[in-house]
Structures are given as C-alpha cells and as structure tokens.
XYZ file of C-alpha atoms in Angstrom:
518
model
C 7.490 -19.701 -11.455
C 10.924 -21.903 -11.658
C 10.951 -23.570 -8.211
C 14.583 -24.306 -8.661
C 17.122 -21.715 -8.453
C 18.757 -22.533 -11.713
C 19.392 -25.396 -14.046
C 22.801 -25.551 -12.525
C 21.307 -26.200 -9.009
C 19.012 -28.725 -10.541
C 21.864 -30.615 -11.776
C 23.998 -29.997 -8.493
C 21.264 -31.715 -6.709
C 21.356 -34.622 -8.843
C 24.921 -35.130 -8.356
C 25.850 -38.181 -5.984
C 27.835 -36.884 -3.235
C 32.201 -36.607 -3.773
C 31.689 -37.221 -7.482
C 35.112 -36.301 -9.259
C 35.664 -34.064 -11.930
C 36.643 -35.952 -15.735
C 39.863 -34.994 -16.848
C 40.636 -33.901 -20.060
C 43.723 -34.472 -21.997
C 45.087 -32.290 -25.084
C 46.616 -34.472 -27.921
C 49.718 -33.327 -29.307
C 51.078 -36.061 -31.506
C 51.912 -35.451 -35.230
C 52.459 -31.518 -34.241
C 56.250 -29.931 -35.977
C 58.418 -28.747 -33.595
C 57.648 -25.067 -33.946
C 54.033 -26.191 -33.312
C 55.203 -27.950 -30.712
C 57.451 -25.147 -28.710
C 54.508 -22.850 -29.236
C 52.135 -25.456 -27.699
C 54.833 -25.951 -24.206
C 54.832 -22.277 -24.299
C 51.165 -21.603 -24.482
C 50.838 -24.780 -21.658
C 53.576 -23.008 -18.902
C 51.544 -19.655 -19.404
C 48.601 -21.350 -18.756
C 50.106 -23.367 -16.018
C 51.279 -20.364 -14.383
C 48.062 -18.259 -14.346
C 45.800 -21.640 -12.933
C 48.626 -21.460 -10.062
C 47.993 -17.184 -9.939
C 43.739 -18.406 -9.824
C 44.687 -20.901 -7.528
C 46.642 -19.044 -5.233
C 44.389 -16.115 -5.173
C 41.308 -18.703 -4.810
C 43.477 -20.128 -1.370
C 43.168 -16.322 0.141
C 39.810 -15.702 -0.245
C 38.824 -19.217 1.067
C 40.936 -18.545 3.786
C 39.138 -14.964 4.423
C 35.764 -16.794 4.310
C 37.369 -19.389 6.640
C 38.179 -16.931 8.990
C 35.300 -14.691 8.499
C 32.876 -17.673 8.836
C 34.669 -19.119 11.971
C 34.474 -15.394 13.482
C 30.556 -14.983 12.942
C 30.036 -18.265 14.579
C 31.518 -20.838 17.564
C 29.885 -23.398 15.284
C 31.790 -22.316 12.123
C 29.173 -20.706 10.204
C 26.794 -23.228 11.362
C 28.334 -26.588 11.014
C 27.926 -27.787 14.937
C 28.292 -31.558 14.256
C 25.939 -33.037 16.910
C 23.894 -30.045 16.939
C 22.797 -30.169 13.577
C 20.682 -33.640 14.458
C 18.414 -31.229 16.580
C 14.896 -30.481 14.359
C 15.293 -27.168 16.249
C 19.019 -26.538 14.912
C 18.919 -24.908 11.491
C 21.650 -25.670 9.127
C 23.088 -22.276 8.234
C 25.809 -23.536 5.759
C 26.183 -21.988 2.337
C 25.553 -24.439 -0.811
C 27.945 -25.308 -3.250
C 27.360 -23.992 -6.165
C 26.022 -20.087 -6.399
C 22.826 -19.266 -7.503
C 19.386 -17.570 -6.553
C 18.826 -17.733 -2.986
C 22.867 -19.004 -3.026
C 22.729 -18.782 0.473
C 20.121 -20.970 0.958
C 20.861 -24.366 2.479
C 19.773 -27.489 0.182
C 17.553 -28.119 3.110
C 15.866 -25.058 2.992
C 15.893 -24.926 -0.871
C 14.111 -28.503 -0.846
C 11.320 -27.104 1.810
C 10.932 -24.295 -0.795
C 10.366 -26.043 -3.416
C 8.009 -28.732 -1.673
C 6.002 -25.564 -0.633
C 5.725 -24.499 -3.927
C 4.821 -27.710 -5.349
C 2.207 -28.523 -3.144
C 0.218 -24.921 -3.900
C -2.313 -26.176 -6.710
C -2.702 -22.583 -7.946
C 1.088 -21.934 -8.828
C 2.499 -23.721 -12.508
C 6.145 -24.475 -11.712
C 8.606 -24.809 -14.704
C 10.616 -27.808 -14.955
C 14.243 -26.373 -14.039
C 16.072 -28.697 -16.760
C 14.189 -27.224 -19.555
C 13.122 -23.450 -18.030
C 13.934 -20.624 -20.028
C 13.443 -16.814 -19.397
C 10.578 -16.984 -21.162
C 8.600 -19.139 -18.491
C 9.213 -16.611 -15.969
C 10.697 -13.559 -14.307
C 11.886 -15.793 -11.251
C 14.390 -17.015 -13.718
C 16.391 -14.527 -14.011
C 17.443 -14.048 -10.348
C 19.698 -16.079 -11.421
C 21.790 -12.934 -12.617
C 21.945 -10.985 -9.416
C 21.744 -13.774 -6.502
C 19.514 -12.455 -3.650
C 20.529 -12.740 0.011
C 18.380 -15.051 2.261
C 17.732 -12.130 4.527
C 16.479 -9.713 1.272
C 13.981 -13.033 0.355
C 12.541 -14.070 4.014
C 11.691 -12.921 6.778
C 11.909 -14.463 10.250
C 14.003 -17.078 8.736
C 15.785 -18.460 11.572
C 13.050 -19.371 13.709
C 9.820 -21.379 12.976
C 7.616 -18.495 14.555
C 6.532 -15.269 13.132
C 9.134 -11.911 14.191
C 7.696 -9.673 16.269
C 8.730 -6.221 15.713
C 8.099 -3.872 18.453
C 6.906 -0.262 19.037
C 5.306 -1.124 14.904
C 1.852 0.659 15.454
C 1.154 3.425 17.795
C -2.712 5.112 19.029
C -3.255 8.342 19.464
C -6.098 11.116 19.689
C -5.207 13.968 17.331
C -6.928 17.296 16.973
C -6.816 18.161 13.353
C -7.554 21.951 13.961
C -10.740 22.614 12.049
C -13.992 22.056 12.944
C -15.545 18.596 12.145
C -18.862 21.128 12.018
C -19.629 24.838 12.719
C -21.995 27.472 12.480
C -23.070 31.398 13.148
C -26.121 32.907 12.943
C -25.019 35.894 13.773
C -27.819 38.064 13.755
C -30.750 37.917 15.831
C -33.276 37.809 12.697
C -31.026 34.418 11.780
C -31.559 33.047 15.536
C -28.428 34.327 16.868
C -26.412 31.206 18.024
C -22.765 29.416 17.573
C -22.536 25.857 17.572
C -19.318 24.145 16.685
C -17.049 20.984 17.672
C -13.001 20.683 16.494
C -12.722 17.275 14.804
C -10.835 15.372 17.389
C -9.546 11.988 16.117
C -8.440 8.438 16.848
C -5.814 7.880 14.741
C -4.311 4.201 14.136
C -0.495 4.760 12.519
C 2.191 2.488 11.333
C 5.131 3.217 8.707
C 6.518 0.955 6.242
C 9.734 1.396 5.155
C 10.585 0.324 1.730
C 13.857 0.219 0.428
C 14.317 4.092 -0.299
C 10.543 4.767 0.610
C 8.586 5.300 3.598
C 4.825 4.741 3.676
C 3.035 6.348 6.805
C -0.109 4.868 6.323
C -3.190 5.726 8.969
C -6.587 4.363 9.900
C -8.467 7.559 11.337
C -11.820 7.029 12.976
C -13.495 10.678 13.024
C -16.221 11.176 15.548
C -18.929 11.413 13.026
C -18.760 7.907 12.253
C -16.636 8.172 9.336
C -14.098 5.565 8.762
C -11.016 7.941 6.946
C -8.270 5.794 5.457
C -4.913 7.587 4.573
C -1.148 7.322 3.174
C 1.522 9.219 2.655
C 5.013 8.710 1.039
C 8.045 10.243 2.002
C 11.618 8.782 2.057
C 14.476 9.581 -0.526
C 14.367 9.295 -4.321
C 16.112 6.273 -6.222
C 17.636 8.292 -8.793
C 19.929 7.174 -12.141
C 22.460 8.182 -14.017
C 22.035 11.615 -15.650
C 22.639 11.442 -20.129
C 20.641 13.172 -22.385
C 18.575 10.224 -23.213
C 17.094 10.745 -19.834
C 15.795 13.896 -20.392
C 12.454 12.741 -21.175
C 12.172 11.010 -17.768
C 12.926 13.206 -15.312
C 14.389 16.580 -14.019
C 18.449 16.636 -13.296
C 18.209 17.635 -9.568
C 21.980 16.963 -8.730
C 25.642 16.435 -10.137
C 25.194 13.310 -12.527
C 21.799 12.504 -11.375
C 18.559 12.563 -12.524
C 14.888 11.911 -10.545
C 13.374 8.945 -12.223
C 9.819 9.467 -12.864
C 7.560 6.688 -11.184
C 3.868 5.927 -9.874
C 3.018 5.028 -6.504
C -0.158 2.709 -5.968
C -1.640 1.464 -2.991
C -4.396 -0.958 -2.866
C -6.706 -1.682 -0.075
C -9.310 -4.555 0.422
C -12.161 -3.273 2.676
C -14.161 -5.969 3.906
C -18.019 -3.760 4.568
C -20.835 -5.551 5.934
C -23.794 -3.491 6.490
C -26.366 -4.262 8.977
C -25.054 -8.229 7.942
C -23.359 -10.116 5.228
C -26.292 -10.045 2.555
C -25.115 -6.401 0.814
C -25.815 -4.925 -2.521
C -23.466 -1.990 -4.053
C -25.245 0.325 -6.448
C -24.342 3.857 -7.411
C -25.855 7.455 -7.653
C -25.296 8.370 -10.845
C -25.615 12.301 -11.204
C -26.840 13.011 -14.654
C -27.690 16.489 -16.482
C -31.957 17.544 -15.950
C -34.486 19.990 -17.650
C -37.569 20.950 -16.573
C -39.765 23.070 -18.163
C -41.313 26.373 -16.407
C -44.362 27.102 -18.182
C -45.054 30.344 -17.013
C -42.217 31.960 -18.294
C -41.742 29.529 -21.479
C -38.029 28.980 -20.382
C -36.127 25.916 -19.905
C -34.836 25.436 -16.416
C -31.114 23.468 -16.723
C -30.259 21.328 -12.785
C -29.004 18.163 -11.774
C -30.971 14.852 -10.546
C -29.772 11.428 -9.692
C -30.782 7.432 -10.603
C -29.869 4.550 -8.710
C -27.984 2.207 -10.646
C -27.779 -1.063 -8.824
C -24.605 -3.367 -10.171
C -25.516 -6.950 -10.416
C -22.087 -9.057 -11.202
C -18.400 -8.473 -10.540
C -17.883 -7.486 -13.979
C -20.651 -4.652 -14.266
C -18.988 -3.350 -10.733
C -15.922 -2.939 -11.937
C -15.246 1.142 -11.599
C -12.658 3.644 -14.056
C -12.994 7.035 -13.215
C -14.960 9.205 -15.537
C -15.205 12.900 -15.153
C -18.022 12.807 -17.049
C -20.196 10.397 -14.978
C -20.393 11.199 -11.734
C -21.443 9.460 -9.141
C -21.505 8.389 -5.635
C -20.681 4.572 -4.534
C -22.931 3.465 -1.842
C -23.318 -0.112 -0.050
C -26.122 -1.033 1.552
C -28.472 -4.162 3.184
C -31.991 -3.695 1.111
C -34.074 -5.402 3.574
C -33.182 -2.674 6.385
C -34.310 0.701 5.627
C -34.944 4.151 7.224
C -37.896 5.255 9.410
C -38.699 7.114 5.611
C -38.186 3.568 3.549
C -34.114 4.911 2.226
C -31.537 2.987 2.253
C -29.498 2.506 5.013
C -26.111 2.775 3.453
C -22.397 3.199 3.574
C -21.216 5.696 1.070
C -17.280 5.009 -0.038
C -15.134 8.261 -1.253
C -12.192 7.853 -3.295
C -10.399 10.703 -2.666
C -6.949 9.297 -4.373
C -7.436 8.240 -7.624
C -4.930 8.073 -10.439
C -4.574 6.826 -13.786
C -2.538 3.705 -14.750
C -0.481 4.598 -18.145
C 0.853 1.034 -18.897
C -1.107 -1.184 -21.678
C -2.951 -3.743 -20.007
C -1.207 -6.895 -20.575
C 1.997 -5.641 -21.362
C 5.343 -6.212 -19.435
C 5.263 -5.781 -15.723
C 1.732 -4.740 -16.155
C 0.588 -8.461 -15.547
C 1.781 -7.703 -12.014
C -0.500 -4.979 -10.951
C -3.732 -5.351 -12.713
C -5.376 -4.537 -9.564
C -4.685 -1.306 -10.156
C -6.458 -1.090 -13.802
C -9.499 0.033 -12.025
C -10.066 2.627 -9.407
C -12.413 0.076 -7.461
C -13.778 -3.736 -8.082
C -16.330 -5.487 -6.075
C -16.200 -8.947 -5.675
C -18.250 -11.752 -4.223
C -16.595 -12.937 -0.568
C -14.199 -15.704 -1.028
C -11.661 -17.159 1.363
C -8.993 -17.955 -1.009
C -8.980 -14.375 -2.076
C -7.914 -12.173 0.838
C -5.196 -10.569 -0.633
C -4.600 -9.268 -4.245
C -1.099 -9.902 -4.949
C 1.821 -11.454 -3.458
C 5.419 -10.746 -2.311
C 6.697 -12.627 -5.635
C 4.936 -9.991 -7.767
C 8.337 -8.465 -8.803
C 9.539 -11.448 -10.536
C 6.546 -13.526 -11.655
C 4.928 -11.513 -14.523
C 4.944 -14.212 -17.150
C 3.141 -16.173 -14.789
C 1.826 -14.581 -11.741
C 1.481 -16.396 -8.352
C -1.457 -14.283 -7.420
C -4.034 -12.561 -10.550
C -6.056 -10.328 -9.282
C -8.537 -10.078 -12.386
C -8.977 -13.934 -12.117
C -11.062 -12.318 -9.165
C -13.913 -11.350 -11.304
C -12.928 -13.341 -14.227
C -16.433 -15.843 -12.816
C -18.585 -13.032 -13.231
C -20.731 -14.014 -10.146
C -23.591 -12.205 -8.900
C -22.638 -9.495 -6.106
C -26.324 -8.758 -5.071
C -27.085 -9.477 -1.800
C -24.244 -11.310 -0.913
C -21.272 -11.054 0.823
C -19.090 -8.060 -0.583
C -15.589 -6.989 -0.795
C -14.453 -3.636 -2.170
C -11.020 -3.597 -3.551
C -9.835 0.237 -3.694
C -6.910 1.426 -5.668
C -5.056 5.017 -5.460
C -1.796 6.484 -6.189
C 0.241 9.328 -7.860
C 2.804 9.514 -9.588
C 5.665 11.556 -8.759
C 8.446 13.667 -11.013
C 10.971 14.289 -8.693
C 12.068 17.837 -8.169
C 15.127 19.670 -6.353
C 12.703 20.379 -3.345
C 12.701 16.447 -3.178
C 16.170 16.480 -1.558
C 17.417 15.453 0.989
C 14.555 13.326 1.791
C 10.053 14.123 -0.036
C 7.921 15.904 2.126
C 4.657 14.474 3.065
C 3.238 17.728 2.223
C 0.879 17.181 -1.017
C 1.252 13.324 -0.980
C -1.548 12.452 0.885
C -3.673 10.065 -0.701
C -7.001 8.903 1.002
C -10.700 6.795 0.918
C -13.847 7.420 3.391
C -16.346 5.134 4.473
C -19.467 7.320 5.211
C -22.416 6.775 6.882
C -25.328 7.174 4.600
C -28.276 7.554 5.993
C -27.192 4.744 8.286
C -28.145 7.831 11.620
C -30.758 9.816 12.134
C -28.355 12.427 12.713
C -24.635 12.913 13.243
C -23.405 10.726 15.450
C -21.094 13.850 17.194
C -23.795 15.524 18.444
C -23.563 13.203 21.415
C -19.753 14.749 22.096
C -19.016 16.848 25.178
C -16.632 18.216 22.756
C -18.743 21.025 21.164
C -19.553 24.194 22.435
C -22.678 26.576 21.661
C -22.714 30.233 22.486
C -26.671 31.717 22.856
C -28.069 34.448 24.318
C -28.830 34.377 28.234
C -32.453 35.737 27.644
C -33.532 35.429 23.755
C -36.610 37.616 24.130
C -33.679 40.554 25.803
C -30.482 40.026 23.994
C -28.815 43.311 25.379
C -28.360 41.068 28.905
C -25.637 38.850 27.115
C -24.772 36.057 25.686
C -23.360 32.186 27.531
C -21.059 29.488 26.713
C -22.526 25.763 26.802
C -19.516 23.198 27.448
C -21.445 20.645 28.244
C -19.803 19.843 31.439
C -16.256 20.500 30.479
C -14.328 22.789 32.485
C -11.267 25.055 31.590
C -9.190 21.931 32.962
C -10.134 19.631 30.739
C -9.116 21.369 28.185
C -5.750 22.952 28.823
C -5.358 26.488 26.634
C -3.056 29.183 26.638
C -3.353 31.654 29.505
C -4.933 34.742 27.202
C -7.979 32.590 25.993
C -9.052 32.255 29.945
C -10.078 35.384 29.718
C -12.869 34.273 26.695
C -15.688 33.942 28.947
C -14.768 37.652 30.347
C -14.026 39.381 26.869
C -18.204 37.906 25.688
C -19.752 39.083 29.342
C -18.221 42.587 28.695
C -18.832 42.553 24.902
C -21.101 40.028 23.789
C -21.327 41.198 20.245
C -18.400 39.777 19.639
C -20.213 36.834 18.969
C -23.661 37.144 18.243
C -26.039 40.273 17.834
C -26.437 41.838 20.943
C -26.582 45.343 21.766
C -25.712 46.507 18.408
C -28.143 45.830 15.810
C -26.082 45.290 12.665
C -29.495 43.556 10.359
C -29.044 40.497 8.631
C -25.667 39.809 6.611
C-alpha cells in the first residue's frame, strides 16, 4: 500500500510554508525581426488566454468562497480559536488535489501514522512508488471523497445507525416435520408441527446492491444462515464487443455479467474449545449375496478425520461426497458416536479467475468452498475494506491463514464458509432483481448432539388419534397441547375443523371406512 496520496502530496508536505514559485524568463536576443514579431505575437495570445484562465479561475474561487461560507458559520471549517480545541476537527480542504483530496493534512498525517505503525502492512515509499507497488496508487486518477473512504469521520466514536437489525418470529408455511399413517393397519395417527422461526435480519446496501442477509434459528436446533441479493444492475455501454458478456436488456445498455460471493467465519465450539473436523465420505460398496451368486451394488461411508489446515481445506467435488461434521472426541453418545455438529453448504459456486492472477489476489478466500483453521486472534476477519485497491499487495491474505499448516485436531476451530452465484442479468432484472432464486444459504446441524429432536418439546405441534384405538368407528381427537383456538388466530372457516373430523373422521385417519393399507 502507498500511505501517501501521491508523490505530489509527498512533496507538498515537504514544502516550507509561503514558499514562492521560480520564475522563468524566455530569452529573445539574437532573434530577426520577423522572428521577433512572431514571438510578441505568440506572447499577447498567450498573455490574453492566462488573463481568460485567470479570470475564469477568480469565478470559481469565488463560487467555492461562497459555497464554502454557505455550508458553514465557520467558513468551511476555519473557526480561528476553535480550531485549538482537540475536540474541533479541521475540516479545510488541502492544497493540492489528490486521493483522499479532501482530507485535511492533519487527518492525512494520522492516516499515515496508522498505517505505519501496523507491522503486517509494507508501505511504499511515496517518492519512488509506482503503479506497480500497488492498486492504492492509482486513486490518484479518480480522487475519492472523504465521506466514500470513512465512516463516522467527524466524531471520535463509532455511528450508530438506527432501526439496522430487526427480530421477528416467522412461520415459513411448511412443516418443520409431518406424518400420516393413515390406515389403521399403519397405526392410524397425524403428527405434525409448522416450522416457526426466529429470524435475525439486517440489509446492506451496497452501492447498486442490496444484501438481506438473515440468521434463522429453527426450532430443531438448527442454526440456518441465509442471503439474498436484490438491488439494481450496474450495467455498461452496449457495442458488439460486449456481446460475449452479457444480454442487451435496454436502449444502449447491456447487463454486465458478475459473481457474487459471500464469506462467513463461524466460530463452532462443541461441547468446549478442544474440536476435531473430519468428514463422511460416501463412497461406492459391493457385497456379495451368495445365495443367488449376484453382486449387490449400495453405498457405505468412512470417517476421514483432517489433521492440518492444509488437508482441511474443501473444493467441491461431485464425485466425492460427503458430509462435514465437527465434533469434541472425548464426549460421546449414550451408544459411544460422536456428538457432532454437521455443517451444510447449501450455496456453493465455482470461482473462474486463475489463482494468482489480477484482482484474484483479493479474494482468495473464496478459492475454496470451506477452510478450517486453527483459532487465532489476529485472524478474525478474512479481508479488509482496502481489498479493492490493494491486490499487488494485500492488507489482509487470507491463505497466509493456513499457509503454517498447523494441526487443527483437537483444538480450537474456525470454519471459514464461502458461497455465491453469479448472475447474467436478464430483462426480468429491471427495474430492480428479485430475491426470488437468489437465495444462498449454510446449516449448522445437530448431529447426534440430541437424543431426539429438540421440537418435540413445542406446544406447537398437533397430533390427531383415534378417541378409542381398539373402536375406531367412535372418532378421532385433536392434541394441541394446551393451545387454544386463541392462541392461534385462523380464518373463521377452519373453526369449524374440530366439527368437520367429529362428523367425518375419515377425513383424517381410517375410521369407519376401511380403505386397507395404501
């Protein structure tokens, strides 16, 4: 990273205050006459459009004079006695333009001491710093506005932005379980709950995208984690050498094909901080049934316990599968299993860019659908917000990670999971992407971690059985489990349930009509 702006702000910082500008002189002497006339001429024209510059310089300093005087009693920040408070900020532009121009020198210097002091991050001298020693550099071609680079960046304190989050229950309108034996031969009951959620939302808006991204706790125990991408397409200018990268969806426009990828640290401790991550690899089996002399074909499974970082690290295979399951090995079942989390990637996609190449270096998080690493606390996140502009040199490297190698049994683990999609934008995109299809999502399971499904305990459920099992022509009844027609508010036609079963229980289950098994 350059921790200066530019080479010109290096040198503008060097400068001693009120310095004057050299002045240059043009010698004439030993010209012809001719040469000379031409030379006058060629001086007046270029007299007269430095007066033009000037003049036209005087107005728009004047508009900023005005402009700056407007926004501000103090004049744009300049408040004399004021700015000797440490709790005044000095809001005044710098000099010379540049990246960050509207940075003070103050705020510039605080920067750049912040920068300096990080151990991890190589900063470029500015005097000799070329493209070449990073991306940062080249800010200097489109300066950014302090409020695009910072946020909060008027006051010392972090920003609070209200009404962010919101928590909710949510009925997702299936069942989270169900079942019918409908006959009596089958036992002749119903027994089934709606999956009835907590659901923990917030939205990030970025740029032209918007990220609804949830944390859904299911009553089953499962931990479901969830995001979705709407917002409007950035599109570009439609030519023919576009074609290969997206659709024309309107006058002069075409939708830019691009990837979306998310990446989530999940932080599992299980039954304690001394883990061990192993898989269930499913594999082909054959057995041999002797009494027929035929080959039987079926599928087995063998635990597969990963040792280091690098032996962890997971690209999807349809050819290999396999379930990923976390796990303390010193607490087991009342049978001697494991006791175990099971993690479901349920949003995987493939990352097309050469590893190393470009903007790649950025993102190599996401060259692997899920990593395990060994708990460090200089590693709680995997990237950083300078990501965009740091490829030659990134701030944060997420491989450096596992680069070590260390040993990830029975320690203290961290799962790093990556998903995404990419996305060729089509008419239907406009105005604005539905959510509809982009929903991209990882479960935490328990794994034999109950001795049965935690939801059993719900009052939510609801199990239909015959009054008398040994006489099933006297009816059938409706177990609530103390919930009353109050509790749950529904529309005025299904009060009449409970009537509609006493009247005709085989609606239900096998009662007075014997149907046989089916």
């Amino acid at each position: 990273m350059v921790y200066r702006s530019s080479r010109r702000q290096a040198e503008r910082d060097s400068e001693p205050e009120g310095e004057a500008l050299q002045e240059f002189s043009t010698e004439t002497r030993g010209m012809d006459k001719p040469g000379q006339l031409r030379r006058q001429v060629g001086v007046w024209r270029t007299a007269t459009i430095i007066l033009a510059l000037a003049a036209l310089g005087l107005l728009v300093a004047v508009v900023v004079l005005v402009v700056k005087e407007d926004w501000g009693s103090c004049g744009g920040g300049r408040c004399g006695a004021k700015a000797k408070n440490p709790n005044f900020i000095d809001l005044s532009e710098p000099d010379v333009p540049g990246p960050f121009h509207d940075l003070t020198k103050l705020e510039i210097s605080k920067v750049r001491e912040f920068i300096t002091k990080d151990p991890k991050i190589k900063a470029a001298d500015p005097a000799t710093a070329t493209v070449d020693s990073s991306y940062m550099f080249m800010m200097d071609l489109i300066p950014a506005k302090k409020a695009d680079t910072f946020s909060g960046q008027s006051q010392a304190n972090t920003v609070d932005i209200p009404r962010a989050i919101c928590l909710f229950e949510n009925n997702n309108g299936y069942p989270i379980r169900r079942h019918l034996s409908y006959s009596q031969g089958e036992g002749a009951f119903y027994n089934g709950m709606m999956d009835s959620v907590l659901v923990f939302r917030t939205a990030l808006t970025i740029v032209n995208y918007d990220y609804i991204a949830d944390f859904i706790f299911h009553q089953n125990g499962v931990l479901e984690t969830r995001v979705m991408s709407t917002g409007y397409i950035f599109p570009s200018f439609y030519t023919a050498a576009e074609r290969p990268y997206g659709f024309q969806i309107a006058e002069n426009l075409v939708g830019s094909l691009h990837h979306h990828i998310f990446h989530y640290k999940a932080d599992i401790d299980i039954s304690g901080t001394s883990n061990r991550y192993e898989t269930l690899d499913l594999k082909p089996d054959q057995v041999q049934i002797r009494a027929v002399n035929e080959t039987y074909h079926q599928v087995r499974y063998e635990r597969s316990l990963k040792k280091t970082e690098q032996e962890a690290l997971y690209k999807y295979n349809f050819d290999t599968p396999m379930y990923h399951v976390v796990h303390n090995d010193a607490v087991k079942t009342q049978f001697g299993e494991i006791k175990a989390f099971r993690i479901g990637l349920h949003g995987m996609s493939k990352q097309l860019i050469p590893e190393g190449v470009n903007t790649e270096v950025t993102i190599p998080w996401a060259r692997h659908q899920l990593a395990v690493t060994k708990h460090k606390d200089d590693e709680f996140i995997s990237s950083s917000p300078y990501a965009m502009w740091d490829s030659k040199n990134p701030v944060t490297d997420f491989s450096k990670f596992y680069e070590d190698n260390e040993k990830i049994v029975d320690e203290d683990l961290v799962f790093w999971i990556t998903m995404g999609m990419h996305h060729i934008p089509h008419t239907e995109d406009l105005p604005v992407t539905p959510t509809v299809g982009n929903h991209l999502t990882f479960f935490l399971f328990p794994y034999n971690y109950f001795t049965d499904c935690p939801s059993m305990a719900s009052r939510d459920q609801i199990r239909i059985q015959h009054k008398d099992p040994s006489d099933p022509t006297k009816g059938v009844r409706v177990e609530r489990y103390g919930r009353s027609d109050e509790t749950c508010s529904l529309p005025p036609y299904y009060q009449e349930y409970d009537q509609v079963l006493e009247n005709d229980p085989d609606t239900v289950l096998e009662s007075r009509k014997v149907r046989g098994l089916f």
